[in-house]
Short mmCIF file of C-alpha atoms and ligand atoms in Angstrom, two decimals:
data_model
loop_
_atom_site.label_atom_id
_atom_site.label_comp_id
_atom_site.label_asym_id
_atom_site.label_seq_id
_atom_site.Cartn_x
_atom_site.Cartn_y
_atom_site.Cartn_z
CA MET A 1 0.20 -0.11 0.06
CA LYS A 2 1.27 3.66 -1.02
CA THR A 3 1.83 5.52 2.11
CA VAL A 4 3.53 8.80 3.29
CA THR A 5 3.85 10.75 6.27
CA VAL A 6 4.90 14.42 6.76
CA SER A 7 5.19 16.79 9.33
CA ALA A 8 4.99 20.87 9.91
CA PRO A 9 5.89 22.92 12.57
CA GLY A 10 3.34 25.63 14.58
CA LYS A 11 4.42 29.06 14.74
CA LEU A 12 4.20 31.92 17.50
CA MET A 13 4.39 35.79 16.44
CA ILE A 14 7.46 37.36 17.76
CA MET A 15 6.46 40.65 16.29
CA GLY A 16 4.29 42.60 13.92
CA GLU A 17 0.86 40.88 14.53
CA HIS A 18 -1.91 43.21 12.75
CA ALA A 19 -0.08 45.32 10.92
CA VAL A 20 1.18 42.42 8.73
CA VAL A 21 -2.22 41.90 7.40
CA TYR A 22 -2.04 45.57 5.83
CA ASP A 23 1.47 45.24 3.99
CA ARG A 24 3.92 45.90 6.96
CA PRO A 25 6.72 43.10 8.04
CA CYS A 26 6.51 40.78 11.02
CA ILE A 27 8.88 38.32 12.76
CA VAL A 28 7.49 34.63 13.34
CA THR A 29 9.44 31.70 14.58
CA ALA A 30 8.36 28.14 14.00
CA VAL A 31 7.90 26.20 17.24
CA GLY A 32 8.76 22.61 17.79
CA SER A 33 5.05 21.47 18.31
CA ARG A 34 4.36 19.70 15.24
CA ILE A 35 1.39 18.23 13.38
CA LYS A 36 1.73 15.16 11.56
CA LEU A 37 -0.30 13.61 8.68
CA THR A 38 -0.26 10.32 7.03
CA ILE A 39 -1.59 9.80 3.79
CA GLU A 40 -2.78 6.01 2.76
CA GLU A 41 -4.16 4.60 -0.66
CA LEU A 42 -7.65 3.36 -0.51
CA SER A 43 -8.91 0.69 -3.32
CA VAL A 44 -12.32 3.04 -3.88
CA PRO A 45 -12.38 6.55 -5.03
CA GLU A 46 -13.22 8.33 -1.64
CA PHE A 47 -11.45 10.73 0.56
CA MET A 48 -11.45 9.79 4.19
CA LEU A 49 -10.33 11.86 7.34
CA ASP A 50 -9.57 11.21 10.70
CA ALA A 51 -8.41 14.26 12.64
CA ALA A 52 -9.32 13.27 16.33
CA ASP A 53 -7.97 16.37 17.78
CA VAL A 54 -10.34 18.43 16.12
CA ASN A 55 -13.26 16.08 16.60
CA VAL A 56 -13.40 14.43 12.99
CA VAL A 57 -13.50 10.87 12.95
CA GLU A 58 -13.93 8.82 10.00
CA TYR A 59 -15.34 11.49 7.75
CA LYS A 60 -15.70 10.31 4.34
CA LYS A 61 -16.66 11.83 0.70
CA SER A 62 -16.62 10.96 -3.03
CA LEU A 63 -13.37 12.41 -4.39
CA SER A 64 -15.60 13.94 -7.21
CA GLU A 65 -17.31 15.97 -4.61
CA ILE A 66 -14.28 17.52 -3.09
CA GLY A 67 -14.85 20.85 -1.55
CA ALA A 68 -18.18 20.80 -2.51
CA GLY A 69 -21.66 20.39 -0.18
CA TYR A 70 -21.10 20.02 3.64
CA ILE A 71 -17.87 20.15 4.96
CA PRO A 72 -17.30 19.92 9.01
CA LYS A 73 -15.52 22.45 10.31
CA GLY A 74 -12.51 20.27 11.45
CA ALA A 75 -12.15 19.07 8.01
CA MET A 76 -12.31 22.36 6.24
CA PHE A 77 -8.48 23.42 5.83
CA VAL A 78 -7.70 19.75 4.97
CA GLU A 79 -10.44 19.20 2.08
CA VAL A 80 -10.06 22.86 0.64
CA ALA A 81 -6.32 22.04 0.59
CA LEU A 82 -6.96 18.72 -1.10
CA ARG A 83 -9.31 20.61 -3.74
CA ASN A 84 -6.66 22.96 -4.38
CA VAL A 85 -3.81 20.31 -5.15
CA MET A 86 -6.17 18.72 -7.33
CA GLN A 87 -7.15 21.45 -9.42
CA SER A 88 -3.79 23.04 -9.57
CA ALA A 89 -2.33 19.47 -10.90
CA GLY A 90 -5.34 19.15 -13.26
CA VAL A 91 -6.66 15.71 -11.95
CA ASP A 92 -10.06 14.84 -10.79
CA ASN A 93 -9.40 11.60 -9.63
CA LEU A 94 -6.44 9.49 -8.10
CA HIS A 95 -6.60 6.81 -11.04
CA GLY A 96 -9.73 5.43 -9.55
CA ASN A 97 -8.37 5.32 -6.08
CA GLY A 98 -8.94 7.29 -3.31
CA ILE A 99 -7.07 8.63 -0.20
CA LYS A 100 -7.28 8.43 3.71
CA MET A 101 -5.80 11.08 5.77
CA ILE A 102 -4.86 10.93 9.55
CA THR A 103 -3.66 13.72 11.44
CA HIS A 104 -1.92 13.81 14.93
CA THR A 105 -0.77 17.28 16.68
CA ASP A 106 1.52 17.52 19.60
CA PHE A 107 -0.26 20.66 20.70
CA SER A 108 -3.76 21.67 21.49
CA SER A 109 -5.61 23.47 18.71
CA GLN A 110 -6.65 26.28 21.52
CA TYR A 111 -2.81 27.56 22.08
CA GLY A 112 -2.98 29.31 18.73
CA PHE A 113 0.13 27.73 17.71
CA GLY A 114 -1.43 27.73 14.10
CA SER A 115 -2.48 24.10 13.84
CA SER A 116 -4.71 24.66 10.45
CA SER A 117 -2.14 26.38 8.93
CA ALA A 118 0.38 23.31 9.83
CA ALA A 119 -2.33 20.97 8.64
CA THR A 120 -2.77 22.77 5.38
CA VAL A 121 0.78 22.69 4.62
CA CYS A 122 1.17 19.13 5.59
CA VAL A 123 -1.68 18.08 3.18
CA ILE A 124 -0.06 20.04 0.17
CA LYS A 125 3.28 18.74 0.92
CA GLY A 126 2.12 14.99 1.47
CA LEU A 127 0.21 15.32 -1.65
CA SER A 128 2.86 16.48 -3.27
CA GLU A 129 5.10 13.41 -2.35
CA TYR A 130 2.20 11.16 -2.62
CA MET A 131 1.17 12.30 -6.51
CA GLY A 132 5.07 12.91 -7.46
CA LEU A 133 4.39 16.40 -7.88
CA SER A 134 7.44 17.50 -6.55
CA LEU A 135 6.35 21.08 -5.25
CA GLY A 136 8.81 23.72 -4.22
CA ASN A 137 8.36 25.32 -1.17
CA ARG A 138 7.04 28.47 -2.81
CA GLU A 139 4.46 26.56 -4.52
CA ILE A 140 3.78 24.99 -0.99
CA PHE A 141 3.50 28.33 0.29
CA ASN A 142 1.29 29.58 -2.60
CA LEU A 143 -1.44 26.94 -2.71
CA ALA A 144 -1.40 26.93 1.17
CA TYR A 145 -2.02 30.39 1.43
CA LYS A 146 -4.73 30.16 -1.33
CA THR A 147 -6.27 27.71 0.73
CA VAL A 148 -6.24 30.29 3.95
CA LEU A 149 -7.92 32.77 2.02
CA ASP A 150 -10.47 30.13 0.57
CA VAL A 151 -11.38 29.11 3.81
CA GLN A 152 -11.42 32.60 5.94
CA GLY A 153 -11.06 35.30 3.75
CA LYS A 154 -8.29 37.23 5.70
CA GLY A 155 -5.08 36.66 6.78
CA SER A 156 -1.19 37.61 6.26
CA GLY A 157 0.04 33.88 5.62
CA PHE A 158 2.99 34.23 8.01
CA ASP A 159 1.67 30.75 9.95
CA ILE A 160 2.00 29.18 6.59
CA ALA A 161 5.58 30.59 5.85
CA ALA A 162 6.83 29.43 9.33
CA ALA A 163 4.84 26.03 8.76
CA VAL A 164 6.74 25.66 5.00
CA TYR A 165 10.15 27.28 5.81
CA GLY A 166 10.57 26.67 9.52
CA GLY A 167 13.39 29.00 11.35
CA THR A 168 12.79 32.31 12.25
CA LEU A 169 11.51 34.47 9.75
CA TYR A 170 10.98 38.16 8.85
CA PHE A 171 7.94 37.89 6.67
CA MET A 172 5.99 40.50 4.65
CA THR A 173 2.15 40.40 3.67
CA GLY A 174 1.33 37.67 1.48
CA GLY A 175 4.82 36.16 1.17
CA LYS A 176 6.17 39.29 -0.76
CA VAL A 177 9.17 38.94 1.36
CA ILE A 178 10.21 35.60 3.17
CA GLU A 179 13.61 36.14 4.71
CA PRO A 180 15.07 33.87 7.12
CA ILE A 181 16.89 35.27 10.08
CA GLN A 182 20.06 33.62 10.81
CA ILE A 183 19.95 32.66 14.17
CA ASP A 184 20.82 29.70 16.66
CA GLU A 185 18.49 30.54 19.41
CA LEU A 186 15.61 32.65 20.37
CA PRO A 187 15.03 32.04 24.04
CA ILE A 188 11.49 33.23 24.50
CA ILE A 189 8.83 32.20 27.72
CA VAL A 190 5.52 31.31 26.27
CA GLY A 191 2.54 31.94 28.22
CA TYR A 192 -1.23 30.49 27.75
CA SER A 193 -3.93 32.94 28.88
CA GLY A 194 -6.67 29.91 28.85
CA VAL A 195 -8.93 31.96 26.37
CA LYS A 196 -9.35 30.84 22.83
CA ALA A 197 -8.76 33.71 20.62
CA ASP A 198 -10.78 34.10 17.41
CA THR A 199 -8.06 35.75 14.98
CA VAL A 200 -11.09 36.65 12.01
CA THR A 201 -13.01 38.39 14.74
CA LEU A 202 -9.96 40.43 15.75
CA ILE A 203 -8.92 41.38 12.40
CA ASN A 204 -12.74 42.43 11.64
CA MET A 205 -12.83 44.52 14.40
CA LEU A 206 -9.62 46.55 13.53
CA ALA A 207 -10.78 46.62 9.99
CA TYR A 208 -13.98 48.49 11.43
CA LYS A 209 -12.00 50.67 13.54
CA ALA A 210 -9.64 51.63 10.58
CA LYS A 211 -12.77 52.63 8.86
CA SER A 212 -13.77 55.50 11.20
CA ASP A 213 -9.79 56.50 12.16
CA PRO A 214 -7.78 55.42 9.28
CA SER A 215 -4.48 57.60 9.75
CA SER A 216 -4.75 56.57 13.67
CA ILE A 217 -4.35 52.90 12.80
CA ASP A 218 -2.41 53.64 9.85
CA GLY A 219 -0.06 55.29 11.95
CA SER A 220 0.05 52.49 14.59
CA TYR A 221 0.87 50.01 11.84
CA ASN A 222 3.48 52.31 10.71
CA GLU A 223 5.29 52.46 14.16
CA ILE A 224 4.73 48.39 14.29
CA ALA A 225 6.77 48.02 11.40
CA ARG A 226 9.57 50.42 12.36
CA LEU A 227 9.75 48.24 15.60
CA VAL A 228 9.98 44.96 13.62
CA ASP A 229 12.54 46.24 11.49
CA SER A 230 14.66 47.42 14.19
CA ALA A 231 14.22 44.08 16.14
CA LYS A 232 15.15 42.04 12.95
CA SER A 233 18.92 43.12 13.40
CA THR A 234 18.63 43.32 17.22
CA ILE A 235 17.67 39.46 17.25
CA VAL A 236 20.64 38.56 15.11
CA GLU A 237 22.91 40.29 17.40
CA LYS A 238 21.29 38.56 20.52
CA LYS A 239 20.76 42.16 22.26
CA TRP A 240 17.96 40.75 24.12
CA GLN A 241 17.49 43.53 26.32
CA LEU A 242 16.92 45.90 23.24
CA VAL A 243 14.71 43.07 21.61
CA GLY A 244 12.43 43.02 25.09
CA SER A 245 12.32 46.78 24.61
CA LEU A 246 11.14 46.69 21.08
CA MET A 247 8.45 44.20 22.31
CA ASN A 248 7.30 46.32 25.21
CA GLN A 249 6.68 49.03 22.62
CA ASN A 250 5.16 46.77 20.27
CA GLN A 251 2.59 45.72 23.23
CA GLU A 252 1.77 49.27 23.77
CA LEU A 253 0.58 49.86 20.53
CA LEU A 254 -1.45 46.65 20.42
CA LYS A 255 -3.07 47.57 23.69
CA SER A 256 -4.00 50.96 22.15
CA LEU A 257 -5.49 49.13 19.03
CA GLY A 258 -7.84 47.39 21.60
CA VAL A 259 -6.59 43.76 21.22
CA SER A 260 -4.95 42.79 24.44
CA THR A 261 -7.10 41.72 27.40
CA ASP A 262 -6.78 42.07 31.09
CA LYS A 263 -5.77 38.67 31.25
CA LEU A 264 -3.07 38.90 28.85
CA ASP A 265 -1.96 42.33 30.47
CA ALA A 266 -1.62 40.88 34.07
CA MET A 267 0.43 37.94 32.67
CA ILE A 268 2.58 40.62 30.66
CA GLU A 269 2.96 43.05 33.68
CA ALA A 270 3.81 40.02 36.01
CA ALA A 271 6.79 39.02 33.92
CA ARG A 272 7.99 42.42 33.44
CA ASP A 273 7.88 42.67 37.35
CA ALA A 274 9.66 39.26 37.75
CA GLY A 275 12.70 40.79 35.62
CA ALA A 276 11.79 39.99 32.09
CA TYR A 277 13.37 42.46 29.57
CA GLY A 278 10.07 42.59 27.75
CA ALA A 279 6.73 40.95 27.15
CA LYS A 280 3.90 40.92 24.69
CA LEU A 281 0.95 39.07 23.66
CA SER A 282 1.52 37.01 20.48
CA GLY A 283 -0.83 36.65 17.85
CA ALA A 284 -4.21 38.19 17.37
CA GLY A 285 -4.73 39.15 20.96
CA GLY A 286 -8.34 38.47 22.60
CA GLY A 287 -6.48 35.62 24.34
CA ASP A 288 -4.36 32.99 23.32
CA CYS A 289 -0.57 33.41 24.31
CA MET A 290 2.04 36.15 25.55
CA ILE A 291 5.77 35.73 24.96
CA ALA A 292 8.41 37.03 27.04
CA VAL A 293 12.35 37.29 26.83
CA ALA A 294 14.30 37.34 30.01
CA PRO A 295 17.75 37.17 31.50
CA ARG A 296 18.73 33.51 31.84
CA ASP A 297 18.82 34.08 35.81
CA LYS A 298 15.48 35.48 35.69
CA THR A 299 13.95 32.70 33.40
CA GLN A 300 12.72 30.48 36.46
CA ALA A 301 11.26 33.76 38.28
CA VAL A 302 9.46 34.91 35.15
CA LYS A 303 7.74 31.80 34.41
CA ASP A 304 6.52 31.35 38.10
CA ALA A 305 5.08 35.16 37.96
CA ILE A 306 3.28 34.22 34.76
CA THR A 307 2.02 31.07 36.27
CA ALA A 308 0.94 33.26 39.58
CA ALA A 309 -1.04 35.67 37.03
CA GLY A 310 -2.96 32.80 36.21
CA GLY A 311 -1.13 31.85 32.96
CA LEU A 312 0.00 28.12 31.80
CA ILE A 313 3.75 28.01 30.83
CA ILE A 314 4.09 25.94 27.72
CA GLU A 315 7.45 24.31 27.23
CA VAL A 316 8.09 24.89 23.61
CA GLU A 317 11.52 24.99 21.26
CA SER A 318 11.68 27.88 18.82
CA ASN A 319 13.44 28.42 15.64
CA VAL A 320 12.58 24.73 14.55
CA GLY A 321 12.69 23.04 10.83
CA GLY A 322 9.76 23.58 8.45
CA VAL A 323 7.68 20.81 6.77
CA LYS A 324 9.42 17.72 5.89
CA VAL A 325 8.87 14.03 5.02
CA GLU A 326 8.78 11.74 8.07
CA ALA A 327 8.60 8.25 6.42
CA TYR A 328 7.28 6.52 3.11
C1 LIG B 401 -2.69 36.13 14.32
O1 LIG B 401 -1.90 35.21 14.80
C2 LIG B 401 -1.98 37.25 13.65
C3 LIG B 401 -2.79 38.31 12.80
O2 LIG B 401 -1.63 39.00 12.26
C4 LIG B 401 -3.22 37.82 11.55
C5 LIG B 401 -2.40 37.20 10.40
O3 LIG B 401 -1.39 37.73 10.07
O4 LIG B 401 -2.66 36.33 9.22
C6 LIG B 401 -3.50 39.12 13.43
#
């Protein structure tokens, strides 16, 4: 039986969220919590999906109906990615056979680590291997980004880039720039707020605000872009104190945009009081995670302070490799 297993990393936004949706840059790192996808051949022309982490068990559809009709929420990215690959390869069947996909994740989809984007990238890389399409990273990025836009209508694609390329990236809207930041470590502390955020709702909220006060929102995005550009070289030089200060300034702008929460603010404040160089929310805001950079000898105190403020410390490696084949 023909089979292939691939994996892709999750992501953490370091700086530049929201502004990156509007033609500004951001910095993102790939994290060591990965999604794994196995593709197996079926003898009938059907698509089957088992994705227990998102409550999809033994979902089944005829290959001729892929992307049409009812699609459960948990199957949406995977099925639309399959449709996009089949369309771009110009095939409407798989030689009379079907495929089964099984996903496993190392992390909860609650954390905002980009599990949908990582799964989308896995599907495209996995199908490329399975169907012998030899897609390069740029083609995988383009098809995955199209899938995200097809499903949720909005997004910069930064999470797709992290899942495809891995490492730590300087990224600009839609993949106009995808530039690796050459570092061997990114010592960040991650705290989960316990609240699941909805990215599209937060993007819409800012789009609405921008309608009534375009120059102020635009000004904030320009400021954020300036901070991101400074952080790019500062991270390479490992000037963590300066990186922390840039993160703090980024957080103030996010707060004034209205996307932080009391819980995130309390965790960020606690981290700074315990000696962190800097701390900010990571991602869309409204919940999910905050990140901090701290001197090595203060790391434990910062973690304890975040915990005392009601956060959950997530031990996760950053700057890890992108999508890859695990087994044939
Ligand atoms: C969400 O994690 C980050 C945003 O900038 C959205 C995006 O870039 O797609 C708010």
